[in-house]
PDB file of C-alpha atoms in Angstrom:
ATOM      1  CA  MET A1493       4.887   2.905   0.649  1.00  0.00           C
ATOM      2  CA  LEU A1494       4.336   5.543  -1.658  1.00  0.00           C
ATOM      3  CA  SER A1495       2.966   6.759   1.447  1.00  0.00           C
ATOM      4  CA  GLU A1496       3.342   4.491   4.346  1.00  0.00           C
ATOM      5  CA  ARG A1497       6.930   2.511   4.421  1.00  0.00           C
ATOM      6  CA  GLY A1498       9.124   0.056   2.926  1.00  0.00           C
ATOM      7  CA  ASP A1499      11.522  -1.859   5.017  1.00  0.00           C
ATOM      8  CA  ILE A1500      14.975  -2.585   4.213  1.00  0.00           C
ATOM      9  CA  TYR A1501      16.145  -5.628   6.308  1.00  0.00           C
ATOM     10  CA  GLY A1502      19.820  -6.899   6.978  1.00  0.00           C
ATOM     11  CA  SER A1503      20.413 -10.549   6.967  1.00  0.00           C
ATOM     12  CA  PRO A1504      19.369 -12.800   8.562  1.00  0.00           C
ATOM     13  CA  GLU A1505      15.889 -11.435   8.247  1.00  0.00           C
ATOM     14  CA  PRO A1506      14.360 -10.464  11.829  1.00  0.00           C
ATOM     15  CA  GLN A1507      11.513 -12.556  13.171  1.00  0.00           C
ATOM     16  CA  SER A1508       8.276 -10.401  13.148  1.00  0.00           C
ATOM     17  CA  PRO A1509       6.114 -10.588  16.188  1.00  0.00           C
ATOM     18  CA  GLU A1510       2.721 -12.473  15.952  1.00  0.00           C
ATOM     19  CA  THR A1511       0.099 -10.108  15.236  1.00  0.00           C
ATOM     20  CA  ASN A1512      -3.634 -10.821  16.195  1.00  0.00           C
ATOM     21  CA  LEU A1513      -5.949  -9.193  13.705  1.00  0.00           C
ATOM     22  CA  GLY A1514      -8.632  -9.178  16.054  1.00  0.00           C
ATOM     23  CA  GLU A1515      -6.879  -6.649  18.308  1.00  0.00           C
ATOM     24  CA  HIS A1516      -6.319  -3.810  15.664  1.00  0.00           C
ATOM     25  CA  GLU A1517      -6.833  -0.927  18.044  1.00  0.00           C
ATOM     26  CA  GLU A1518      -4.510  -2.232  20.512  1.00  0.00           C
ATOM     27  CA  PHE A1519      -1.839  -3.116  17.818  1.00  0.00           C
ATOM     28  CA  GLU A1520      -2.223   0.282  16.218  1.00  0.00           C
ATOM     29  CA  ALA A1521      -1.410   1.778  19.893  1.00  0.00           C
ATOM     30  CA  ASP A1522       1.433  -0.194  20.305  1.00  0.00           C
ATOM     31  CA  LEU A1523       2.877   0.461  16.979  1.00  0.00           C
ATOM     32  CA  ASP A1524       2.354   4.324  17.477  1.00  0.00           C
ATOM     33  CA  GLU A1525       4.129   4.217  20.816  1.00  0.00           C
ATOM     34  CA  THR A1526       7.183   2.182  19.411  1.00  0.00           C
ATOM     35  CA  GLU A1527       7.675   4.342  16.432  1.00  0.00           C
ATOM     36  CA  LEU A1528       8.394   7.539  18.786  1.00  0.00           C
ATOM     37  CA  VAL A1529      11.496   6.075  19.957  1.00  0.00           C
ATOM     38  CA  HIS A1530      13.271   5.282  16.706  1.00  0.00           C
ATOM     39  CA  PRO A1531      15.250   8.323  15.073  1.00  0.00           C
ATOM     40  CA  ILE A1532      13.978   9.657  11.789  1.00  0.00           C
ATOM     41  CA  GLU A1533      16.494  11.047   9.177  1.00  0.00           C
ATOM     42  CA  ARG A1534      15.114  13.290   6.627  1.00  0.00           C
ATOM     43  CA  ILE A1535      16.777  12.588   3.313  1.00  0.00           C
ATOM     44  CA  ASN A1536      15.131  14.784   0.847  1.00  0.00           C
ATOM     45  CA  ASP A1537      11.679  16.570   0.471  1.00  0.00           C
ATOM     46  CA  LEU A1538      10.087  13.253  -0.471  1.00  0.00           C
ATOM     47  CA  VAL A1539      11.745  10.585   1.799  1.00  0.00           C
ATOM     48  CA  GLU A1540      12.743   9.841   5.560  1.00  0.00           C
ATOM     49  CA  ILE A1541      14.793   6.960   6.975  1.00  0.00           C
ATOM     50  CA  GLU A1542      13.604   5.495  10.355  1.00  0.00           C
ATOM     51  CA  THR A1543      16.134   3.161  12.075  1.00  0.00           C
ATOM     52  CA  PHE A1544      15.000   0.384  14.176  1.00  0.00           C
ATOM     53  CA  PRO A1545      17.206  -2.182  15.895  1.00  0.00           C
ATOM     54  CA  ASP A1546      16.396  -4.895  13.245  1.00  0.00           C
ATOM     55  CA  ARG A1547      15.666  -2.942  10.098  1.00  0.00           C
ATOM     56  CA  ILE A1548      15.741   0.487   8.319  1.00  0.00           C
ATOM     57  CA  ALA A1549      12.464   1.748   7.054  1.00  0.00           C
ATOM     58  CA  ILE A1550      12.032   4.193   4.248  1.00  0.00           C
ATOM     59  CA  HIS A1551       9.366   6.365   4.480  1.00  0.00           C
ATOM     60  CA  VAL A1552       7.683   8.331   1.407  1.00  0.00           C
ATOM     61  CA  LEU A1553       5.775  11.137   2.378  1.00  0.00           C
ATOM     62  CA  ASP A1554       2.176  11.034   2.294  1.00  0.00           C
ATOM     63  CA  GLN A1555       1.559  13.873  -0.138  1.00  0.00           C
ATOM     64  CA  TYR A1556       3.192  11.291  -2.869  1.00  0.00           C
ATOM     65  CA  GLN A1557       0.994   8.534  -2.418  1.00  0.00           C
ATOM     66  CA  ASN A1558       0.579   6.666  -5.778  1.00  0.00           C
ATOM     67  CA  ASN A1559      -2.467   4.628  -5.542  1.00  0.00           C
ATOM     68  CA  ASP A1560      -4.533   3.170  -8.428  1.00  0.00           C
ATOM     69  CA  ASP A1561      -7.628   4.682  -7.337  1.00  0.00           C
ATOM     70  CA  GLU A1562      -8.577   7.242 -10.098  1.00  0.00           C
ATOM     71  CA  ASP A1563     -11.753   8.214  -8.080  1.00  0.00           C
ATOM     72  CA  SER A1564      -9.950   8.693  -4.689  1.00  0.00           C
ATOM     73  CA  SER A1565     -10.496  12.528  -4.665  1.00  0.00           C
ATOM     74  CA  GLN A1566     -13.889  14.403  -4.201  1.00  0.00           C
ATOM     75  CA  ASP A1567     -14.750  17.289  -6.511  1.00  0.00           C
ATOM     76  CA  GLY A1568     -12.652  20.348  -5.642  1.00  0.00           C
ATOM     77  CA  GLU A1569     -10.416  18.280  -3.522  1.00  0.00           C
ATOM     78  CA  LYS A1570      -6.463  18.418  -4.467  1.00  0.00           C
ATOM     79  CA  GLN A1571      -5.234  15.731  -6.629  1.00  0.00           C
ATOM     80  CA  THR A1572      -2.318  13.791  -5.283  1.00  0.00           C
ATOM     81  CA  PRO A1573       0.629  14.110  -7.633  1.00  0.00           C
ATOM     82  CA  ARG A1574       1.708  11.044  -9.446  1.00  0.00           C
ATOM     83  CA  LEU A1575       5.228   9.974  -9.687  1.00  0.00           C
ATOM     84  CA  THR A1576       6.915   8.299 -12.605  1.00  0.00           C
ATOM     85  CA  ILE A1577       9.152   5.525 -12.590  1.00  0.00           C
ATOM     86  CA  SER A1578      12.219   7.613 -13.029  1.00  0.00           C
ATOM     87  CA  GLU A1579      10.870  10.021 -10.233  1.00  0.00           C
ATOM     88  CA  LEU A1580      10.650   7.025  -7.750  1.00  0.00           C
ATOM     89  CA  ARG A1581      14.308   5.860  -8.658  1.00  0.00           C
ATOM     90  CA  SER A1582      15.354   9.408  -8.257  1.00  0.00           C
ATOM     91  CA  MET A1583      13.560   9.679  -4.974  1.00  0.00           C
ATOM     92  CA  PHE A1584      15.252   6.548  -3.519  1.00  0.00           C
ATOM     93  CA  ARG A1585      18.686   6.845  -4.706  1.00  0.00           C
ATOM     94  CA  PRO A1586      19.720   9.141  -1.724  1.00  0.00           C
ATOM     95  CA  ALA A1587      18.074   6.876   0.870  1.00  0.00           C
ATOM     96  CA  PHE A1588      19.958   3.955  -0.561  1.00  0.00           C
ATOM     97  CA  GLU A1589      23.072   5.639  -0.544  1.00  0.00           C
ATOM     98  CA  VAL A1590      22.467   6.317   3.265  1.00  0.00           C
ATOM     99  CA  ILE A1591      21.515   2.733   3.725  1.00  0.00           C
ATOM    100  CA  ALA A1592      24.966   1.691   1.777  1.00  0.00           C
ATOM    101  CA  ARG A1593      26.896   3.516   4.389  1.00  0.00           C
ATOM    102  CA  ARG A1594      25.374   1.813   6.909  1.00  0.00           C
ATOM    103  CA  VAL A1595      25.522  -1.626   5.466  1.00  0.00           C
ATOM    104  CA  GLU A1596      29.363  -0.889   4.794  1.00  0.00           C
ATOM    105  CA  GLU A1597      29.812   0.036   8.575  1.00  0.00           C
ATOM    106  CA  ASN A1598      28.124  -3.425   9.570  1.00  0.00           C
ATOM    107  CA  PRO A1599      30.209  -6.475   7.894  1.00  0.00           C
ATOM    108  CA  ASN A1600      27.476  -8.861   9.257  1.00  0.00           C
ATOM    109  CA  ILE A1601      24.686  -7.551   6.833  1.00  0.00           C
ATOM    110  CA  LYS A1602      24.901 -10.075   3.859  1.00  0.00           C
ATOM    111  CA  THR A1603      21.776  -9.487   2.073  1.00  0.00           C
ATOM    112  CA  ILE A1604      19.452  -6.324   1.551  1.00  0.00           C
ATOM    113  CA  THR A1605      15.736  -7.209   1.422  1.00  0.00           C
ATOM    114  CA  ALA A1606      13.055  -4.780   0.488  1.00  0.00           C
ATOM    115  CA  LEU A1607       9.552  -5.396   1.752  1.00  0.00           C
ATOM    116  CA  SER A1608       6.944  -3.283   0.523  1.00  0.00           C
ATOM    117  CA  TRP A1609       3.884  -2.436  -1.675  1.00  0.00           C
ATOM    118  CA  ILE A1610       6.135  -0.509  -3.892  1.00  0.00           C
ATOM    119  CA  VAL A1611       8.008  -3.863  -4.679  1.00  0.00           C
ATOM    120  CA  GLY A1612       4.647  -5.053  -5.805  1.00  0.00           C
ATOM    121  CA  LYS A1613       3.612  -2.179  -7.595  1.00  0.00           C
ATOM    122  CA  ALA A1614       6.887  -1.425  -9.551  1.00  0.00           C
ATOM    123  CA  PRO A1615       8.900  -4.679  -9.894  1.00  0.00           C
ATOM    124  CA  THR A1616      10.676  -3.412 -12.929  1.00  0.00           C
ATOM    125  CA  MET A1617      11.822  -0.440 -11.085  1.00  0.00           C
ATOM    126  CA  MET A1618      13.029  -2.692  -8.221  1.00  0.00           C
ATOM    127  CA  LYS A1619      14.995  -4.993 -10.827  1.00  0.00           C
ATOM    128  CA  LYS A1620      16.554  -1.628 -12.460  1.00  0.00           C
ATOM    129  CA  MET A1621      17.643  -0.795  -9.035  1.00  0.00           C
ATOM    130  CA  GLY A1622      19.542  -4.033  -8.601  1.00  0.00           C
ATOM    131  CA  PHE A1623      17.213  -6.050  -6.518  1.00  0.00           C
ATOM    132  CA  THR A1624      15.802  -9.507  -7.423  1.00  0.00           C
ATOM    133  CA  ILE A1625      12.011 -10.147  -6.792  1.00  0.00           C
ATOM    134  CA  ASP A1626      11.633 -13.119  -4.345  1.00  0.00           C
ATOM    135  CA  ARG A1627       7.658 -13.173  -3.585  1.00  0.00           C
ATOM    136  CA  PRO A1628       5.677 -11.004  -6.145  1.00  0.00           C
ATOM    137  CA  LYS A1629       2.552 -11.114  -3.857  1.00  0.00           C
ATOM    138  CA  LEU A1630       2.599 -11.965  -0.133  1.00  0.00           C
ATOM    139  CA  THR A1631      -0.534 -13.836   1.236  1.00  0.00           C
ATOM    140  CA  GLN A1632      -2.635 -12.029   4.024  1.00  0.00           C
ATOM    141  CA  SER A1633      -1.017 -14.300   6.611  1.00  0.00           C
ATOM    142  CA  GLU A1634       2.332 -13.264   5.427  1.00  0.00           C
ATOM    143  CA  ILE A1635       1.710  -9.621   5.370  1.00  0.00           C
ATOM    144  CA  SER A1636       0.372 -10.015   9.069  1.00  0.00           C
ATOM    145  CA  LYS A1637       3.418 -11.560  10.303  1.00  0.00           C
ATOM    146  CA  GLU A1638       6.027  -9.676   8.135  1.00  0.00           C
ATOM    147  CA  PHE A1639       4.626  -6.373   7.302  1.00  0.00           C
ATOM    148  CA  PRO A1640       2.037  -5.353   9.977  1.00  0.00           C
ATOM    149  CA  HIS A1641       2.172  -1.841   8.995  1.00  0.00           C
ATOM    150  CA  GLU A1642      -0.018  -2.641   6.073  1.00  0.00           C
ATOM    151  CA  ILE A1643      -2.465  -3.833   8.313  1.00  0.00           C
ATOM    152  CA  THR A1644      -2.589  -0.490   9.908  1.00  0.00           C
ATOM    153  CA  TRP A1645      -2.675   1.257   6.544  1.00  0.00           C
ATOM    154  CA  ARG A1646      -5.724  -1.065   5.466  1.00  0.00           C
ATOM    155  CA  LEU A1647      -7.575   0.041   8.808  1.00  0.00           C
ATOM    156  CA  LYS A1648      -6.897   3.665   8.327  1.00  0.00           C
ATOM    157  CA  HIS A1649      -7.874   3.470   4.686  1.00  0.00           C
ATOM    158  CA  PRO A1650     -10.756   1.315   4.454  1.00  0.00           C
ATOM    159  CA  ASP A1651     -12.176   2.880   1.135  1.00  0.00           C
ATOM    160  CA  LYS A1652      -8.983   1.993  -0.609  1.00  0.00           C
ATOM    161  CA  LYS A1653      -8.164  -1.296  -2.295  1.00  0.00           C
ATOM    162  CA  PRO A1654      -5.796  -3.533  -0.686  1.00  0.00           C
ATOM    163  CA  ARG A1655      -2.225  -2.966  -1.847  1.00  0.00           C
ATOM    164  CA  VAL A1656       0.022  -5.880  -3.387  1.00  0.00           C
ATOM    165  CA  ILE A1657       2.910  -6.328  -0.753  1.00  0.00           C
ATOM    166  CA  ALA A1658       6.153  -8.248  -2.311  1.00  0.00           C
ATOM    167  CA  SER A1659       9.545  -8.630  -1.446  1.00  0.00           C
ATOM    168  CA  ALA A1660      12.970  -8.431  -3.212  1.00  0.00           C
ATOM    169  CA  HIS A1661      16.609  -8.733  -2.248  1.00  0.00           C
ATOM    170  CA  VAL A1662      20.025  -7.720  -3.559  1.00  0.00           C
ATOM    171  CA  ASP A1663      23.362  -9.015  -2.264  1.00  0.00           C
ATOM    172  CA  ARG A1664      25.593  -6.846  -0.080  1.00  0.00           C
ATOM    173  CA  GLU A1665      28.425  -6.524  -2.742  1.00  0.00           C
ATOM    174  CA  ASP A1666      26.025  -5.709  -5.498  1.00  0.00           C
ATOM    175  CA  PHE A1667      23.986  -3.042  -3.291  1.00  0.00           C
ATOM    176  CA  LEU A1668      27.205  -1.452  -2.187  1.00  0.00           C
ATOM    177  CA  ALA A1669      28.830  -1.367  -5.842  1.00  0.00           C
ATOM    178  CA  GLN A1670      25.561   0.497  -7.043  1.00  0.00           C
ATOM    179  CA  TYR A1671      24.813   2.680  -3.986  1.00  0.00           C
ATOM    180  CA  LEU A1672      27.873   3.180  -1.972  1.00  0.00           C
ATOM    181  CA  THR A1673      29.423   6.573  -2.741  1.00  0.00           C
ATOM    182  CA  LYS A1674      32.759   7.429  -1.257  1.00  0.00           C
ATOM    183  CA  LYS A1675      33.399  11.020  -0.171  1.00  0.00           C
ATOM    184  CA  GLU A1676      36.538  12.350  -1.836  1.00  0.00           C
ATOM    185  CA  GLU A1677      39.086  13.125   0.981  1.00  0.00           C
ATOM    186  CA  LYS A1678      40.844  16.257   0.898  1.00  0.00           C
ATOM    187  CA  GLU A1679      44.545  16.297   0.918  1.00  0.00           C
ATOM    188  CA  PRO A1680      46.220  18.239   4.087  1.00  0.00           C
ATOM    189  CA  GLY A1681      47.975  21.262   2.558  1.00  0.00           C
TER     190      GLY A1681
END
């Protein structure tokens, strides 16, 4: 994410299909086709939520990509805006509030898992947002199985260094306590 996606899973974690890395073009085409059928909800100017049958993906819009590559832009090219940890937290809060309403509606979700390069890049932020870091750095094999979107990103951006993908979780009750906002009911009158 700060460009591609971060996935929030309900428990139990879904099983990802096996990915054959030798078939990148076919995989990428299949991914693009399946993405078209999932509803996308715009949360704010920076974040969208995409709902899949087994997960909810948070997408951060491309213009807010926050890479470590200092020399990633050519002379005269517009520099990508960098976001602070505080800005990131503010950006995700509305998305987490939407997800909290969906978690509340589904009592079968016991754990919320975040799987993203943002978890790898900003573990302190994730901890401040209530998450516990499970795996600070996924292996290439784990990324292929659990986060195939990263493989697609790496194919589209071969000039960029690979991002660290990590996972974190938060229990249902803690997530709802922090992010569920109840709308005030108007009294009839």
